CSV table of C-alpha atoms in Angstrom, one decimal:
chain,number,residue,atom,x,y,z
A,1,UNK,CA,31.3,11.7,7.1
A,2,UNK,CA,27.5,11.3,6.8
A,3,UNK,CA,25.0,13.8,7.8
A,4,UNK,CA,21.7,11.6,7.7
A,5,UNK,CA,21.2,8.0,7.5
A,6,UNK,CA,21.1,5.8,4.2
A,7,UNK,CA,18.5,3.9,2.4
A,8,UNK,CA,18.7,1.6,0.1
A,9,UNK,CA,16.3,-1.2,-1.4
A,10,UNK,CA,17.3,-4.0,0.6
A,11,UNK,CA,19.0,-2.5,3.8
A,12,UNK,CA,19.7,0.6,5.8
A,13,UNK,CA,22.8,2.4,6.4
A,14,UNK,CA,22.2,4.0,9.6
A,15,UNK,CA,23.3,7.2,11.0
A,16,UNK,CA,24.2,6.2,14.3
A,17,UNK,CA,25.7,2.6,16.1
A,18,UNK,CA,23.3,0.2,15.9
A,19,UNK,CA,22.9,-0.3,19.5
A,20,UNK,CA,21.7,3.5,19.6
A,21,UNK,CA,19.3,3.2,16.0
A,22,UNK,CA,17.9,0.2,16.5
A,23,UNK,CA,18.3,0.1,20.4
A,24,UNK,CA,18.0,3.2,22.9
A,25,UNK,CA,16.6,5.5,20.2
A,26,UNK,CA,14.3,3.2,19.0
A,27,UNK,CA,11.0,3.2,20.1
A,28,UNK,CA,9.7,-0.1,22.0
A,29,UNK,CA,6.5,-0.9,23.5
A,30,UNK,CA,5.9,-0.1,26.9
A,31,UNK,CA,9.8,0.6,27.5
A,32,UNK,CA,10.7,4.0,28.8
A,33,UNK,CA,12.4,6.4,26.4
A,34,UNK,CA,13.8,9.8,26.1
A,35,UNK,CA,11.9,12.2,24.2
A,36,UNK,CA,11.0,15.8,23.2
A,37,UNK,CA,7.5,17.0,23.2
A,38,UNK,CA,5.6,19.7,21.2
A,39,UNK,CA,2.4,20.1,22.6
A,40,UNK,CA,0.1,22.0,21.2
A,41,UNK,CA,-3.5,23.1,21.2
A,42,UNK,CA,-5.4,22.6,18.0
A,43,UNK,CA,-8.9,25.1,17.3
A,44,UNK,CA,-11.3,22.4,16.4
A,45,UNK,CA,-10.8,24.3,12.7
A,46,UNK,CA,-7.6,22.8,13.0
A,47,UNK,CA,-5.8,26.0,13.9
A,48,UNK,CA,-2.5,25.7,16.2
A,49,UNK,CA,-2.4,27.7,19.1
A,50,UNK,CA,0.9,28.4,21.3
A,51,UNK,CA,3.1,25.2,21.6
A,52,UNK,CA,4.7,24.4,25.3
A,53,UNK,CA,8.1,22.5,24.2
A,54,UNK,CA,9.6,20.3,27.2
A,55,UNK,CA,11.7,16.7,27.6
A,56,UNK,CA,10.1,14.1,29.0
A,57,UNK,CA,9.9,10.2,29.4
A,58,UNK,CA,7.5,8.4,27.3
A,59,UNK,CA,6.2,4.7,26.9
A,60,UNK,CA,5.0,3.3,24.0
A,61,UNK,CA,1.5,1.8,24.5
A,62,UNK,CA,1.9,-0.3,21.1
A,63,UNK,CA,4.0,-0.9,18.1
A,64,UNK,CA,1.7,-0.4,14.9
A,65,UNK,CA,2.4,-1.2,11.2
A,66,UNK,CA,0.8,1.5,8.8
A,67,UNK,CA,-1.1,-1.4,7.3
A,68,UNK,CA,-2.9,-2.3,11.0
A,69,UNK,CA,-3.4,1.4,11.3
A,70,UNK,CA,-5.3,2.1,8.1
A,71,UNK,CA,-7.5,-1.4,8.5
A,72,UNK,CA,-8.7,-0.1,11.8
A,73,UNK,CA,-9.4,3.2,9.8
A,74,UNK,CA,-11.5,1.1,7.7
A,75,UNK,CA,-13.6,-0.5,10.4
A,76,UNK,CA,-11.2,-3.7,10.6
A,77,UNK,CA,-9.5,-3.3,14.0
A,78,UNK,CA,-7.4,-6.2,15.5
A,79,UNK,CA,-6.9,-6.6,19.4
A,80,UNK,CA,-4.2,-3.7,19.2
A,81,UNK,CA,-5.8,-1.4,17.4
A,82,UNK,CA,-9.6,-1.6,18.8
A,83,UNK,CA,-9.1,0.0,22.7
A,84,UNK,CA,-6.6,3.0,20.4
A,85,UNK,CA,-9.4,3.7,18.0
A,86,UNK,CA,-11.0,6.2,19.3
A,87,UNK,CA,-7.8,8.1,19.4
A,88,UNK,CA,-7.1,6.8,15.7
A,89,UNK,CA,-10.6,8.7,14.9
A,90,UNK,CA,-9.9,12.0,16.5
A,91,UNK,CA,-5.8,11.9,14.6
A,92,UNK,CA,-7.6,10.7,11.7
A,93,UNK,CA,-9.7,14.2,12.3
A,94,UNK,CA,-7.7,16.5,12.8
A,95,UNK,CA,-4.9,15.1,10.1
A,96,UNK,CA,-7.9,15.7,7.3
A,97,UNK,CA,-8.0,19.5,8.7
A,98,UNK,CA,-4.4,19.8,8.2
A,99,UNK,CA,-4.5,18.4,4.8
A,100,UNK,CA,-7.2,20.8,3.5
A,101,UNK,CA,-5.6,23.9,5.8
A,102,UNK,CA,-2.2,22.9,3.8
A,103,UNK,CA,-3.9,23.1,0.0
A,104,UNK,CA,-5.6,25.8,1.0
A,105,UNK,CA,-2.8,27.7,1.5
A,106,UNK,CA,-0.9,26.3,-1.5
A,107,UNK,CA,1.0,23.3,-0.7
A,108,UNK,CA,2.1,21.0,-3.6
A,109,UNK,CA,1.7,17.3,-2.6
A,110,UNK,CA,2.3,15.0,-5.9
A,111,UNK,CA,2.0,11.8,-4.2
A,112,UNK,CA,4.7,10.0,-6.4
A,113,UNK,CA,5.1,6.1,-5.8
A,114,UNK,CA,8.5,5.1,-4.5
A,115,UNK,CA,10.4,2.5,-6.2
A,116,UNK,CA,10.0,-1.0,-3.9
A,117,UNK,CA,12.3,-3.7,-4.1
A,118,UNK,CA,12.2,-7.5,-3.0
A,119,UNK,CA,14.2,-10.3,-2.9
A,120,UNK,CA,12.4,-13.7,-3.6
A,121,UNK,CA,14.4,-16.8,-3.3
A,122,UNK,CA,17.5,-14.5,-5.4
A,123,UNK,CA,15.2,-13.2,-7.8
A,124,UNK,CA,15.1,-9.6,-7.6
A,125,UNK,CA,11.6,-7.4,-8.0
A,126,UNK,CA,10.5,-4.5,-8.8
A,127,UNK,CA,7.3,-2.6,-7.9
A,128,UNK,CA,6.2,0.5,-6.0
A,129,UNK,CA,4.7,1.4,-2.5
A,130,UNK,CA,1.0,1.9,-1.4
A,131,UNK,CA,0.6,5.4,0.2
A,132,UNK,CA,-2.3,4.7,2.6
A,133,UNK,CA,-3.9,7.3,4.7
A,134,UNK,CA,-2.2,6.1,7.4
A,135,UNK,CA,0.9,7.4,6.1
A,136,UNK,CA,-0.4,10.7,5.5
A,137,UNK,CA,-1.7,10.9,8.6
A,138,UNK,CA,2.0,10.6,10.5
A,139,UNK,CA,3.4,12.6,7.6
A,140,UNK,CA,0.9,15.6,8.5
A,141,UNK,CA,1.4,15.1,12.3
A,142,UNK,CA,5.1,15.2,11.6
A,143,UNK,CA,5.1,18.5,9.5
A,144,UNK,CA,2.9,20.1,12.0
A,145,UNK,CA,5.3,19.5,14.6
A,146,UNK,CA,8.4,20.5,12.5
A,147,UNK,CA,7.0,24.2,11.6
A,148,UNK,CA,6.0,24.6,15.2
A,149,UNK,CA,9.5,24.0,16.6
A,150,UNK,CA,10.6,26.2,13.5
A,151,UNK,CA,8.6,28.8,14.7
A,152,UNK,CA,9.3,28.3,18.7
A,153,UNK,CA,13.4,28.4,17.9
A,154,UNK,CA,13.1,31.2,15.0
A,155,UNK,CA,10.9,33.5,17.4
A,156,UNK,CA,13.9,33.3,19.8
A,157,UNK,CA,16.4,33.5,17.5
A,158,UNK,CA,18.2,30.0,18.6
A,159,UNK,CA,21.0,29.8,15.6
A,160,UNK,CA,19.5,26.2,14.2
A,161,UNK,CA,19.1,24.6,11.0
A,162,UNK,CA,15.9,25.5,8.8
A,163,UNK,CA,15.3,23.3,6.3
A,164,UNK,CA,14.1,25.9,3.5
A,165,UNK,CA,13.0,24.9,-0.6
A,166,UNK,CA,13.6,28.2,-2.5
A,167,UNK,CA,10.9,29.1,-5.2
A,168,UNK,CA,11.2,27.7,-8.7
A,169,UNK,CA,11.9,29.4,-11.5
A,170,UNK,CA,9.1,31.0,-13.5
A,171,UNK,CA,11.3,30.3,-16.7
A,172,UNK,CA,10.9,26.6,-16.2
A,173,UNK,CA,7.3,26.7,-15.2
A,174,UNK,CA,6.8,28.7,-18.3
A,175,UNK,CA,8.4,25.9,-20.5
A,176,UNK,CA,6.9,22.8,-18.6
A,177,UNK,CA,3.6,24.2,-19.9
A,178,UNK,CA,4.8,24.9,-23.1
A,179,UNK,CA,5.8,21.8,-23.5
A,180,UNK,CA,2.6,19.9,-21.8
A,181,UNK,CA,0.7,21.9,-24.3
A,182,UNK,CA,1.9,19.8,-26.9
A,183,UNK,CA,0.3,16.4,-24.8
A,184,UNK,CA,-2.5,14.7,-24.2
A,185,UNK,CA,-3.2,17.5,-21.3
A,186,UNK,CA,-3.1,20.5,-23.1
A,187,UNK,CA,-6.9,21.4,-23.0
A,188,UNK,CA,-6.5,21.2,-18.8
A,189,UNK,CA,-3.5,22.6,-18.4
A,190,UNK,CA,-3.4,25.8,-15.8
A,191,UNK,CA,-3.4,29.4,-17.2
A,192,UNK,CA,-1.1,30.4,-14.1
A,193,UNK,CA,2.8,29.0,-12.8
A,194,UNK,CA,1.7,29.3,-9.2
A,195,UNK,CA,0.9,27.0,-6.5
A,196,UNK,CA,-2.8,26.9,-7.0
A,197,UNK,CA,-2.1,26.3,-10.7
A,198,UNK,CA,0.3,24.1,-10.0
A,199,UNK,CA,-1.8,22.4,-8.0
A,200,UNK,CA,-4.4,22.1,-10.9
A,201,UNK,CA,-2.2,20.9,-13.3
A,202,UNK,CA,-1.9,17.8,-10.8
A,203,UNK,CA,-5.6,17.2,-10.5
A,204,UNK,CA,-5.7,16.9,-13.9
A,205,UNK,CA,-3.6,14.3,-14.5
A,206,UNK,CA,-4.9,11.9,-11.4
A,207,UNK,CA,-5.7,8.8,-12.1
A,208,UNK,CA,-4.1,8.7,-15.4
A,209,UNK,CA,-1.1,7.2,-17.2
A,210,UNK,CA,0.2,10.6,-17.0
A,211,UNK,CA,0.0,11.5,-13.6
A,212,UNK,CA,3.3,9.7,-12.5
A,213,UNK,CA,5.3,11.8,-15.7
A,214,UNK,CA,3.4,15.3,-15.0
A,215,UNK,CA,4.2,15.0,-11.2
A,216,UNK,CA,7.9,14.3,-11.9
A,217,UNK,CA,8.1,16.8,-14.9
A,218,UNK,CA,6.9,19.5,-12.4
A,219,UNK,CA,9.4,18.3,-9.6
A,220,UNK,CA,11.9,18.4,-11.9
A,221,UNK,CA,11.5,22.5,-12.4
A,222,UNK,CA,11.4,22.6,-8.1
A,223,UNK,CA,14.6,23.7,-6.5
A,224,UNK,CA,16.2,21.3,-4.4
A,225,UNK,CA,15.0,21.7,-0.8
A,226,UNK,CA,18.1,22.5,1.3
A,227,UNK,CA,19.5,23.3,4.9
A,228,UNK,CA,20.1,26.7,5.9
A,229,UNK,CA,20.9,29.0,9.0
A,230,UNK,CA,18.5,31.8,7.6
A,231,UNK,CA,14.9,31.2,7.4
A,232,UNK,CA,13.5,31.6,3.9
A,233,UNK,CA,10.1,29.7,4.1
A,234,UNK,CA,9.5,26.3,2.4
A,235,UNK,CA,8.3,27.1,-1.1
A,236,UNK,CA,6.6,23.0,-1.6
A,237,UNK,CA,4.9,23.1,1.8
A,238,UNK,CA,3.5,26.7,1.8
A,239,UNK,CA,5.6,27.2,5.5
A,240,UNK,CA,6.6,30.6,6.7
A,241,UNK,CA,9.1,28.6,8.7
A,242,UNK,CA,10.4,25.3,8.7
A,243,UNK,CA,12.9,22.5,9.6
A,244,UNK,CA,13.7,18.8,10.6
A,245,UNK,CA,13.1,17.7,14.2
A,246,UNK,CA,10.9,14.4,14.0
A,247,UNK,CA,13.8,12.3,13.2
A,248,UNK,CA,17.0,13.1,15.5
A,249,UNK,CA,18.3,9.2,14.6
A,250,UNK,CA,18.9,9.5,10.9
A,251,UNK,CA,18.9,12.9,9.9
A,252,UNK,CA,22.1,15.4,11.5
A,253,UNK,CA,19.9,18.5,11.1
A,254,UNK,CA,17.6,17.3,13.2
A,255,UNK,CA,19.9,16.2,15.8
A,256,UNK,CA,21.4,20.2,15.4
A,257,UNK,CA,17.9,21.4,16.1
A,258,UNK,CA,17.3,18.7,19.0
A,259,UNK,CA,20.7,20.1,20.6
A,260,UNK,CA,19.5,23.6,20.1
A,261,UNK,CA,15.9,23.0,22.0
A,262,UNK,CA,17.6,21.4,24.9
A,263,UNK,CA,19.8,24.6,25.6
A,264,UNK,CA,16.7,26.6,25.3
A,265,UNK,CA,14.4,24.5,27.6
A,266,UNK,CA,17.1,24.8,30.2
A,267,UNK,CA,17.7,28.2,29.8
A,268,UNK,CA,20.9,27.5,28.4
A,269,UNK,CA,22.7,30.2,26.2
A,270,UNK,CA,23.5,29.3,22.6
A,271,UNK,CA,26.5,27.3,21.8
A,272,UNK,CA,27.2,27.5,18.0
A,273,UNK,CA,28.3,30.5,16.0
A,274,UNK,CA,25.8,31.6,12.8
A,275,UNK,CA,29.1,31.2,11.1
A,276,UNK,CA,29.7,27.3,11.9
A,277,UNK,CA,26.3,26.5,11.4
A,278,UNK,CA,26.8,27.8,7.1
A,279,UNK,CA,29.5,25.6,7.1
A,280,UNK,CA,28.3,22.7,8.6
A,281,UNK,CA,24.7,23.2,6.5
A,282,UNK,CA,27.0,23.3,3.4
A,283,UNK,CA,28.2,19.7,4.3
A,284,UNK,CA,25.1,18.5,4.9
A,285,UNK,CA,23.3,19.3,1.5
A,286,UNK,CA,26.2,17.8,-0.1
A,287,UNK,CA,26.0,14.4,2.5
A,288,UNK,CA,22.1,14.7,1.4
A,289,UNK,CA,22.9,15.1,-2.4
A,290,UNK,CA,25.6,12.1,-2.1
A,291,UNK,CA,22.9,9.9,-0.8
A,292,UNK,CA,20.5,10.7,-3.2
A,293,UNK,CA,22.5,9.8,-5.7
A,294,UNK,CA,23.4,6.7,-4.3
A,295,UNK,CA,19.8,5.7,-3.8
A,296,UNK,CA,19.0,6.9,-7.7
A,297,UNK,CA,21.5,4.7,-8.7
A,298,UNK,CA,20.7,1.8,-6.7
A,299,UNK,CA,17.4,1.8,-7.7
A,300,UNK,CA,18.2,1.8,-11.5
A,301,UNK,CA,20.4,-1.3,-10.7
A,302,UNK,CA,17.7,-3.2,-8.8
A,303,UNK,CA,15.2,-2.3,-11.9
A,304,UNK,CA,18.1,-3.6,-14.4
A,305,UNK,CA,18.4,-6.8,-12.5
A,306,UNK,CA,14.5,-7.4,-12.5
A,307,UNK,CA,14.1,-6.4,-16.0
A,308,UNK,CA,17.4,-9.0,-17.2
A,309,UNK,CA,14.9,-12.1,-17.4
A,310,UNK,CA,12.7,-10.1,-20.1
A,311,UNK,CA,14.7,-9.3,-22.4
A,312,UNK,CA,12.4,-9.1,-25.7
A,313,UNK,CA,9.3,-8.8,-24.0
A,314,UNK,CA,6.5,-5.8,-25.2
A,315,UNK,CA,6.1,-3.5,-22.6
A,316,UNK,CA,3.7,-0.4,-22.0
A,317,UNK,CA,5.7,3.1,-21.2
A,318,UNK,CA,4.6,6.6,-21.3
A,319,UNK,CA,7.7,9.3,-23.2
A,320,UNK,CA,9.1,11.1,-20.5
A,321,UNK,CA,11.9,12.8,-22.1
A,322,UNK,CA,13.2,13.6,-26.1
A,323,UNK,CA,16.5,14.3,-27.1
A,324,UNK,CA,17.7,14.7,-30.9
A,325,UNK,CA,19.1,11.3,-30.3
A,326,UNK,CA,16.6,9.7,-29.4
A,327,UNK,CA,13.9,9.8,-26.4
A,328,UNK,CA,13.3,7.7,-22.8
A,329,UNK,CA,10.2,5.5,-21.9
A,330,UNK,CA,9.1,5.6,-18.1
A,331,UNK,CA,7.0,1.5,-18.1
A,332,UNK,CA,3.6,2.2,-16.6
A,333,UNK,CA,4.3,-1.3,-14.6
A,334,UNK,CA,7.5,-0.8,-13.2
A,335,UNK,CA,9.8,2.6,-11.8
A,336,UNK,CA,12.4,1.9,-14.7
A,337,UNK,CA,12.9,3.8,-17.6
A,338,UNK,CA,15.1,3.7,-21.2
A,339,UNK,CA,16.0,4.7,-24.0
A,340,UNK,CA,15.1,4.6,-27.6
A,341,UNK,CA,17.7,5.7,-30.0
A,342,UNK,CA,16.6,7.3,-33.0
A,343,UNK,CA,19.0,5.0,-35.4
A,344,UNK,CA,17.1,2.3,-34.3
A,345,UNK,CA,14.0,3.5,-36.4
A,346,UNK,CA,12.6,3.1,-39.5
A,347,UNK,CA,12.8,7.1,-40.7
A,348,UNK,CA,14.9,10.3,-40.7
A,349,UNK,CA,13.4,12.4,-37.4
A,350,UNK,CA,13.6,15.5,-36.8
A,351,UNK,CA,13.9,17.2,-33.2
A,352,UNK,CA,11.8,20.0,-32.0
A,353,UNK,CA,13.5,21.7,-29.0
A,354,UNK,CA,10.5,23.6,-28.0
A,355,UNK,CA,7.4,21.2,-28.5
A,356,UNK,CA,9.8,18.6,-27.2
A,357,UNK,CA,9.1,16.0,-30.2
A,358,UNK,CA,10.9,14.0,-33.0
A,359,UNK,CA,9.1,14.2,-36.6
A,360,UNK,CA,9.6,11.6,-39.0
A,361,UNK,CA,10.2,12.9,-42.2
A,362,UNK,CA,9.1,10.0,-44.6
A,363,UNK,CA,6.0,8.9,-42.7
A,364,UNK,CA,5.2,12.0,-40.4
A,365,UNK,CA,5.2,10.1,-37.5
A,366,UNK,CA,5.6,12.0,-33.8
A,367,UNK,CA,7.2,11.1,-30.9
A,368,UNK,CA,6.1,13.4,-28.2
A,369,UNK,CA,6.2,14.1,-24.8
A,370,UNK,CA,3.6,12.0,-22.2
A,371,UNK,CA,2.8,9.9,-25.5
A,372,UNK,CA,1.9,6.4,-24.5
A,373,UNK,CA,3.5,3.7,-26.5
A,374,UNK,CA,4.7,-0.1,-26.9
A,375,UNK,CA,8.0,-1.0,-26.8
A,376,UNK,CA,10.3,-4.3,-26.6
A,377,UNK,CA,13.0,-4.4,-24.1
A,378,UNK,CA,16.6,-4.9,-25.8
A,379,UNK,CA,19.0,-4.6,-23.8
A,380,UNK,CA,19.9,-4.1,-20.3
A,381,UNK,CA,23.6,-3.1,-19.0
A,382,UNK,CA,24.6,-3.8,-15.1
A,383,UNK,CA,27.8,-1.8,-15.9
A,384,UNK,CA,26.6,0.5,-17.9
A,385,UNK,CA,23.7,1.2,-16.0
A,386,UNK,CA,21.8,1.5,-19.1
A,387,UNK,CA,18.7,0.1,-20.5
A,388,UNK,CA,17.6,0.2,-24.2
A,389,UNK,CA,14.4,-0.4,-25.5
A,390,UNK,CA,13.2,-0.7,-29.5
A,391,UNK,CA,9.7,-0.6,-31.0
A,392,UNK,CA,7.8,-3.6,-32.3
């Protein structure tokens, strides 16, 4: 029962047989494979222009790491990379054109770090990813393609998956800038909870300690992005219209929407009912949120592991969340976070619910929201999944 394929720190639980994932679905240079194409004219102001959708055969010319592509970006290629550069330049191009066509029209990219784990001769470690260019560049490729076989199927209403992320709401926005106004960030903080201020509110916290808790404070007020027969736009990437098609290996939806292309470019009638497809949507956001939560969890465990070693070591965190127990400490060097519990203080604190602080009563000292801090690493709990920190 699994509607997409798991990932974990240090393996993959894939969708499909292996000898399909990592074999006849899996792209290998200069081998012939089964594909589907979107092709589709691009205004050289980056606007699409009708898309021709068709099966066909492809070879791969080259198997490139993101790393190979992004030196050759830089003026670095290898022997790979050099004869593909000039069509490097020219998707480097028009990926840029989709990037600023995509603010411009109110998308929200946050560009949040994801937790990356290693094994080093049984040591486990913690760190996060590099997002290079070169991985913007495929992801923009791959939402282009995605909204224009959203579009292609919608337009003839084909019964498929959309992949839709409902608007948030305004309540929460309200509050996470009632509570920012209380941080460091307050004199820069948007006077409006739309996109474009939204998008503001990001700006103003790049390139500083706070940038990795504002991006997840405002994710936290999103709604959760979801699968869905009706079409009701895709609130995070400004799309009318939207679903999953670039990866029919580890995602069911796409697969659903793969299926449903095929019958269309043979002139085939539809085959599922509007009424299966809410059912089998319904089990794939809850496959989706299972997975999720499996990977959260994982992660947590992989950062307890790494942290065990350094057990009363001072450590730099920013407060990323206060309770009237106590409040959590998201380390600037690592993607773990913990508590401090308020009986582990000096001084009788007070909780304010709405500027989301803790006063001390003896010695007025605040705890506060996005406040950057020292703490020591007590404790750490495998099977409590738990990790407490103190202050020096």
């Amino acid at each position: 029962d699994r509607g997409n394929s798991y990932y974990f720190p240090l393996s993959v639980e894939p969708m499909f047989p292996e000898a399909l994932s990592n074999g006849l679905c899996s792209l290998r240079p200069h081998l012939p494979r089964l594909a589907m194409v979107v092709d589709t004219p691009y205004s050289l102001d980056g606007r699409p222009g009708s898309p021709r959708l068709y099966s066909a055969v492809i070879r791969s010319a080259a198997r490139l790491t993101y790393t190979q592509v992004q030196q050759a970006l830089d003026g670095d290629p290898d022997q790979t990379t050099r004869p593909l550069l000039p069509m490097l330049e020219q998707a480097r191009e028009l990926a840029l054109l989709f990037m600023q066509l995509r603010a411009e029209r109110g998308c929200l990219d946050f560009d949040i770090p994801e937790a990356a784990v290693t094994l080093d001769q049984g040591v486990v470690r913690v760190g996060t990813t590099t997002r290079l260019f070169s991985h913007r560049l495929i992801e923009e490729f791959m939402i282009a393609a995605n909204e224009r076989v959203a579009e292609y199927l919608g337009g003839r209403q084909r019964v498929f998956p959309y992949r839709i992320h409902p608007q948030p709401d305004e309540r929460k926005l309200e509050g996470l800038l009632g509570m920012l106004a209380h941080t460091a960030v307050a004199d820069r903080l948007p006077r409006t909870t739309d996109q474009a201020g939204l998008q503001q509110l990001s700006r103003a916290v790049h390139g500083t300690d706070l940038e990795y808790l504002v991006n997840r404070l405002i994710l936290r007020t999103m709604m959760q992005a979801q699968y869905s027969p009706d079409n009701d736009g895709h609130y995070g990437l400004a799309s009318e219209a939207y679903c999953h098609f670039t990866s029919p290996i580890r995602r069911y939806a796409d697969l659903l929407v793969h299926r449903s292309l095929k019958r269309l470019v043979a002139g085939q009638a539809e085959s599922m009912e509007p009424e299966a497809l809410h059912a089998i949507c319904e089990g794939m956001n809850a496959c989706e949120r299972k997975a999720m939560e499996a990977e959260r969890e994982i992660q947590k465990r992989a950062a307890i592991l790494a942290l065990e070693d350094r057990v009363g070591e001072e450590m730099r965190g920013v407060i990323s969340g206060v309770a009237d127990f106590g409040f959590w400490v998201e380390l600037l060097d690592i993607p773990a976070d913990g508590l401090v519990r308020l009986a582990t203080l000096d001084d009788y604190y007070v909780y304010d619910p709405e500027r989301q602080d803790l006063l001390g009563q003896r010695t007025g000292r605040t705890f506060a929201m996005g406040q950057t801090l020292t703490v020591i690493l007590e404790h750490v709990s495998l099977e409590r999944v738990e990790i407490n920190f103190i202050l020096p």
